[in-house]
Short mmCIF file of C-alpha atoms and ligand atoms in Angstrom, two decimals:
data_model
loop_
_atom_site.label_atom_id
_atom_site.label_comp_id
_atom_site.label_asym_id
_atom_site.label_seq_id
_atom_site.Cartn_x
_atom_site.Cartn_y
_atom_site.Cartn_z
CA MET A 1 0.00 0.00 0.00
CA LYS A 2 1.51 3.33 -1.07
CA PRO A 3 0.43 6.91 -0.42
CA GLY A 4 -1.88 8.07 -3.20
CA GLN A 5 -2.84 4.53 -4.21
CA GLN A 6 -6.60 4.12 -4.70
CA LEU A 7 -8.60 1.45 -2.91
CA HIS A 8 -11.72 0.43 -4.82
CA VAL A 9 -14.05 -0.61 -2.03
CA VAL A 10 -17.36 -2.28 -2.97
CA ASN A 11 -17.75 -3.05 -6.66
CA GLN A 12 -15.24 -0.38 -7.66
CA LEU A 13 -17.88 2.25 -6.97
CA TYR A 14 -16.18 4.11 -4.14
CA PRO A 15 -12.56 5.05 -4.72
CA TYR A 16 -10.58 5.89 -1.59
CA THR A 17 -7.20 7.54 -1.62
CA VAL A 18 -4.80 6.39 1.09
CA GLN A 19 -3.41 9.22 3.17
CA PHE A 20 -1.14 8.90 6.20
CA LYS A 21 -2.30 10.74 9.26
CA GLU A 22 -1.39 10.69 12.97
CA ASP A 23 -4.34 9.27 14.91
CA PRO A 24 -3.25 8.74 18.53
CA THR A 25 -6.81 8.18 19.77
CA GLY A 26 -7.53 5.40 17.33
CA SER A 27 -10.72 7.23 16.41
CA HIS A 28 -11.52 7.64 12.74
CA GLY A 29 -13.98 10.48 13.25
CA GLY A 30 -17.28 10.83 11.42
CA SER A 31 -20.65 9.93 12.81
CA LYS A 32 -22.48 6.66 12.75
CA ARG A 33 -25.78 6.33 11.00
CA PRO A 34 -28.30 5.86 13.81
CA ARG A 35 -31.01 3.80 12.17
CA GLU A 36 -30.24 1.25 9.54
CA SER A 37 -28.53 -1.96 10.65
CA ALA A 38 -25.38 -3.11 8.88
CA SER A 39 -27.04 -6.03 7.14
CA GLU A 40 -29.82 -3.99 5.58
CA ASP A 41 -27.89 -0.90 4.75
CA ARG A 42 -25.16 -0.88 2.15
CA GLU A 43 -23.97 2.45 3.40
CA ASN A 44 -23.17 0.86 6.73
CA GLN A 45 -21.57 -2.06 4.94
CA ARG A 46 -19.38 0.48 3.18
CA GLU A 47 -18.56 1.99 6.56
CA ALA A 48 -17.60 -1.46 7.81
CA GLN A 49 -15.45 -2.05 4.72
CA LYS A 50 -13.71 1.27 5.25
CA THR A 51 -13.03 0.50 8.91
CA LYS A 52 -11.73 -2.96 8.01
CA ALA A 53 -9.46 -1.52 5.34
CA ALA A 54 -8.19 1.11 7.75
CA LYS A 55 -7.49 -1.53 10.44
CA GLN A 56 -5.75 -3.88 8.03
CA THR A 57 -3.38 -1.21 6.78
CA GLU A 58 -3.16 0.61 10.13
CA LYS A 59 -3.59 3.79 8.14
CA VAL A 60 -6.47 6.19 7.86
CA SER A 61 -8.44 5.87 4.63
CA VAL A 62 -9.98 9.18 3.61
CA PRO A 63 -12.70 9.33 0.96
CA VAL A 64 -11.89 11.37 -2.12
CA SER A 65 -13.55 14.75 -1.69
CA HIS A 66 -16.41 15.54 -4.07
CA GLY A 67 -16.20 19.29 -3.67
CA ASP A 68 -15.98 21.49 -0.59
CA ALA A 69 -17.86 19.15 1.71
CA THR A 70 -16.27 16.27 3.56
CA ASN A 71 -17.79 13.15 5.07
CA THR A 72 -17.32 14.31 8.64
CA SER A 73 -19.10 17.65 8.11
CA GLU A 74 -22.28 15.93 6.91
CA GLY A 75 -21.76 17.37 3.44
CA VAL A 76 -22.04 15.66 0.07
CA GLY A 77 -21.15 12.00 0.41
CA HIS A 78 -22.21 11.68 4.04
CA TRP A 79 -24.88 8.99 4.52
CA SER A 80 -27.37 11.56 5.81
CA GLN A 81 -27.34 13.24 2.38
CA GLY A 82 -28.42 10.07 0.55
CA LEU A 83 -31.95 11.25 -0.21
CA LYS A 84 -30.56 14.13 -2.26
CA THR A 85 -28.82 11.62 -4.49
CA SER A 86 -31.80 9.26 -4.66
CA MET A 87 -34.28 12.01 -5.52
CA GLN A 88 -32.24 12.85 -8.63
CA ASP A 89 -32.06 9.21 -9.72
CA PRO A 90 -34.69 8.40 -12.39
CA LYS A 91 -34.68 4.76 -11.28
CA MET A 92 -35.84 5.77 -7.80
CA GLN A 93 -38.41 8.34 -8.97
CA VAL A 94 -42.01 7.20 -9.26
CA TYR A 95 -43.63 10.61 -9.70
CA LYS A 96 -42.47 14.17 -10.22
CA ASP A 97 -43.88 17.60 -10.94
CA ASP A 98 -42.50 21.13 -10.76
CA LYS A 99 -42.57 21.20 -6.93
CA VAL A 100 -41.93 17.67 -5.66
CA VAL A 101 -40.56 14.25 -6.49
CA VAL A 102 -41.67 10.89 -5.06
CA ILE A 103 -39.11 8.12 -4.66
CA LYS A 104 -39.30 4.58 -3.38
CA ASP A 105 -37.79 4.28 0.08
CA LYS A 106 -34.51 2.39 -0.40
CA TYR A 107 -35.10 0.33 2.76
CA PRO A 108 -38.92 0.05 2.73
CA LYS A 109 -40.47 -0.79 6.09
CA ALA A 110 -43.72 -2.05 4.53
CA ARG A 111 -45.12 -3.42 1.26
CA TYR A 112 -45.49 0.17 0.02
CA HIS A 113 -43.18 2.89 1.28
CA TRP A 114 -42.53 6.09 -0.65
CA LEU A 115 -40.93 9.42 0.24
CA VAL A 116 -42.25 12.74 -1.07
CA LEU A 117 -39.51 15.37 -1.30
CA PRO A 118 -39.64 19.01 -2.42
CA TRP A 119 -37.19 20.08 -5.13
CA GLN A 120 -36.59 23.14 -2.97
CA SER A 121 -33.72 22.52 -0.59
CA ILE A 122 -35.20 22.44 2.92
CA PRO A 123 -32.84 20.60 5.25
CA SER A 124 -35.22 19.70 8.07
CA LEU A 125 -38.58 20.32 9.73
CA LYS A 126 -36.91 23.09 11.76
CA ALA A 127 -36.40 25.11 8.58
CA LEU A 128 -40.10 25.09 7.68
CA ARG A 129 -41.86 28.47 7.84
CA GLU A 130 -45.33 29.80 7.03
CA GLU A 131 -44.23 30.45 3.44
CA HIS A 132 -43.85 26.66 3.01
CA CYS A 133 -47.53 25.98 3.83
CA ASP A 134 -48.55 25.61 0.18
CA LEU A 135 -45.66 23.29 -0.52
CA VAL A 136 -46.41 21.09 2.51
CA LYS A 137 -50.05 20.94 1.44
CA HIS A 138 -48.99 19.94 -2.08
CA MET A 139 -46.73 17.22 -0.66
CA GLN A 140 -49.77 15.85 1.18
CA GLN A 141 -51.90 15.96 -1.98
CA VAL A 142 -49.26 14.07 -3.94
CA ALA A 143 -49.02 11.53 -1.10
CA ASP A 144 -52.80 11.04 -1.25
CA GLN A 145 -52.56 10.49 -5.01
CA MET A 146 -49.87 7.86 -4.50
CA VAL A 147 -52.19 5.99 -2.15
CA GLU A 148 -55.17 6.29 -4.51
CA GLN A 149 -53.26 4.80 -7.43
CA CYS A 150 -51.87 1.91 -5.35
CA PRO A 151 -53.30 -1.42 -6.55
CA ASP A 152 -53.76 -2.54 -2.93
CA ALA A 153 -55.36 0.69 -1.72
CA SER A 154 -58.67 -1.02 -1.02
CA SER A 155 -57.16 -3.70 1.23
CA LEU A 156 -54.34 -1.80 2.94
CA ARG A 157 -54.41 1.24 5.18
CA PHE A 158 -51.80 3.93 4.65
CA ARG A 159 -50.39 6.69 6.81
CA THR A 160 -48.55 9.80 5.65
CA GLY A 161 -46.27 11.68 7.99
CA TYR A 162 -42.87 12.85 9.14
CA HIS A 163 -40.44 11.44 11.65
CA ALA A 164 -40.08 13.81 14.61
CA ILE A 165 -36.30 13.52 14.44
CA PRO A 166 -35.37 12.35 10.95
CA SER A 167 -32.02 10.72 10.36
CA MET A 168 -31.82 11.86 6.73
CA SER A 169 -31.35 15.43 5.56
CA HIS A 170 -33.85 17.14 3.20
CA VAL A 171 -37.49 17.31 4.30
CA HIS A 172 -39.33 14.12 3.35
CA LEU A 173 -42.86 12.89 3.84
CA HIS A 174 -43.27 9.15 4.42
CA VAL A 175 -46.17 7.41 2.66
CA ILE A 176 -46.32 3.94 4.16
CA SER A 177 -48.75 1.04 4.12
CA GLN A 178 -49.64 -0.24 7.56
CA ASP A 179 -48.79 -3.93 7.01
CA PHE A 180 -45.13 -3.35 8.00
CA ASP A 181 -44.45 -6.52 6.06
CA SER A 182 -40.82 -6.00 5.10
CA PRO A 183 -37.43 -7.60 5.79
CA CYS A 184 -36.03 -4.06 6.24
CA LEU A 185 -38.10 -3.58 9.38
CA LYS A 186 -35.64 -5.03 11.84
CA ASN A 187 -35.73 -3.37 15.21
CA LYS A 188 -37.66 -1.52 17.87
CA LYS A 189 -36.54 1.88 16.60
CA HIS A 190 -37.91 1.12 13.15
CA TRP A 191 -41.21 -0.07 14.63
CA ASN A 192 -41.71 2.76 17.10
CA SER A 193 -40.71 5.43 14.57
CA PHE A 194 -43.82 4.56 12.55
CA THR A 195 -46.28 3.48 15.25
CA THR A 196 -45.87 6.00 18.08
CA ASP A 197 -46.20 9.80 18.23
CA TYR A 198 -42.69 9.89 16.78
CA PHE A 199 -44.60 9.71 13.48
CA ILE A 200 -46.18 13.15 12.99
CA GLU A 201 -49.23 12.99 10.73
CA SER A 202 -48.83 15.20 7.68
CA HIS A 203 -52.12 16.93 8.45
CA ASP A 204 -51.02 17.74 12.04
CA LEU A 205 -47.73 19.13 10.80
CA PHE A 206 -49.53 21.32 8.29
CA GLN A 207 -51.87 22.67 10.97
CA MET A 208 -48.94 23.44 13.26
CA LEU A 209 -47.13 25.28 10.47
CA GLU A 210 -50.23 27.23 9.52
CA ALA A 211 -50.98 28.21 13.13
CA ASN A 212 -47.46 28.91 14.41
CA GLY A 213 -45.39 29.55 11.31
CA ARG A 214 -43.02 26.80 12.34
CA VAL A 215 -42.85 23.20 13.47
CA THR A 216 -41.88 22.29 17.01
CA VAL A 217 -41.18 18.75 18.08
CA LYS A 218 -42.13 17.72 21.61
CA GLU A 219 -39.25 17.23 23.99
CA GLY A 220 -38.34 13.63 24.64
CA ALA A 221 -39.43 12.43 21.20
CA SER A 222 -36.39 10.19 21.01
CA GLU A 223 -37.62 8.34 24.14
CA LEU A 224 -40.64 7.15 22.12
CA LEU A 225 -38.30 4.93 20.14
CA LYS A 226 -37.59 2.94 23.31
CA LEU A 227 -41.22 2.10 24.11
CA PRO A 228 -42.17 -1.58 24.38
CA LEU A 229 -43.33 -3.24 21.17
CA ARG A 230 -47.08 -3.01 20.73
CA CYS A 231 -49.25 -4.10 17.82
CA HIS A 232 -50.68 -1.01 16.11
CA VAL A 233 -53.85 -2.91 15.16
CA CYS A 234 -54.97 -4.72 18.34
CA ARG A 235 -52.67 -2.94 20.85
CA LYS A 236 -51.32 -6.26 22.14
CA ASP A 237 -47.84 -6.14 23.71
CA ILE A 238 -45.41 -8.36 21.84
CA PRO A 239 -42.04 -9.31 23.34
CA THR A 240 -39.75 -9.42 20.31
CA ILE A 241 -39.52 -8.26 16.69
CA PRO A 242 -39.71 -11.84 15.29
CA ALA A 243 -42.83 -12.46 17.41
CA LEU A 244 -44.29 -9.16 16.22
CA LYS A 245 -43.65 -10.06 12.58
CA GLU A 246 -45.37 -13.41 13.11
CA HIS A 247 -48.27 -11.66 14.85
CA LEU A 248 -48.66 -9.15 11.98
CA LYS A 249 -49.26 -12.02 9.55
CA SER A 250 -52.62 -12.61 11.22
CA HIS A 251 -53.68 -9.01 10.54
CA PHE A 252 -52.17 -8.79 7.04
CA PRO A 253 -52.28 -12.18 5.29
CA ARG A 254 -50.57 -12.18 1.89
P1 AMP B 1 -36.11 9.44 8.45
O1 AMP B 1 -34.95 10.33 8.12
O2 AMP B 1 -36.01 8.80 9.79
O3 AMP B 1 -37.45 10.11 8.25
O4 AMP B 1 -36.09 8.22 7.43
C1 AMP B 1 -35.32 8.23 6.26
C2 AMP B 1 -35.84 7.18 5.31
O5 AMP B 1 -35.01 7.20 4.17
C3 AMP B 1 -35.80 5.75 5.86
O6 AMP B 1 -37.08 5.19 5.69
C4 AMP B 1 -34.75 5.05 5.01
O7 AMP B 1 -35.09 3.71 4.75
C5 AMP B 1 -34.73 5.88 3.75
N1 AMP B 1 -33.44 5.95 3.08
C6 AMP B 1 -32.21 5.97 3.63
N2 AMP B 1 -31.27 6.16 2.70
C7 AMP B 1 -31.93 6.28 1.51
C8 AMP B 1 -31.52 6.52 0.19
N3 AMP B 1 -30.23 6.69 -0.11
N4 AMP B 1 -32.47 6.58 -0.78
C9 AMP B 1 -33.77 6.42 -0.48
N5 AMP B 1 -34.23 6.20 0.76
C10 AMP B 1 -33.31 6.14 1.75
ZN1 ZN B 2 -52.38 -7.27 16.69
#
């Protein structure tokens, strides 16, 4: 391994240039993605590959910069910016107009799971102001249309809403069927993010924005992710995710 040599990690898609850097703490910096588990999320697999490569060579592997931003500053290339890439990808897009684009969620947590994103760059719910009311309303209308045109709309219930504390940058509205029948739904955080008050109904968010000119998230929202598992249909407590998945089959037979 020589300085300047490129490592092609994962299918030659992600070139890394080896740089030598003092790192007395052994820390490689950056932040971990909070939600997706390594097995379901290629981005985390890439992280694991990078860490492995760094350990094997006992050198720090630094991604090639794609502009001003770096990985550690949550700029371009950081996992939290992934929606911005996906929304531009025609293969991910299922609908678009002059204001919004709808993409398939890359790690769907149910049989149908889309994200509605505005073309306008709005990093998070905190940045929403009264002037965005029309846009938020349009996002809801497009979400409703997505549900209407779904072939299983008559047999499945859908919800449309926002995560109180999203992990991904760029405002996005989840449109998700309530079967939660998906291999990507793997843990309590996933479950509670869609079935507790952590999931803010689109209509409620719009009302808050219209009334207050901004969106405020209740304190302690993150604690909701730790609540015990409970079936959203019959309210039964279920001890584990595998047991919950088995239980859901009775409510949503294929
Ligand atoms: P949240 O930020 O918690 O509202 O959720 C972000 C959603 O984006 C999750 O449902 C992820 O499965 C999904 N997701 C993560 N990365 C991507 C990506 N690169 N393209 C499309 N969807 C993604
Ligand atoms: Zn139940």
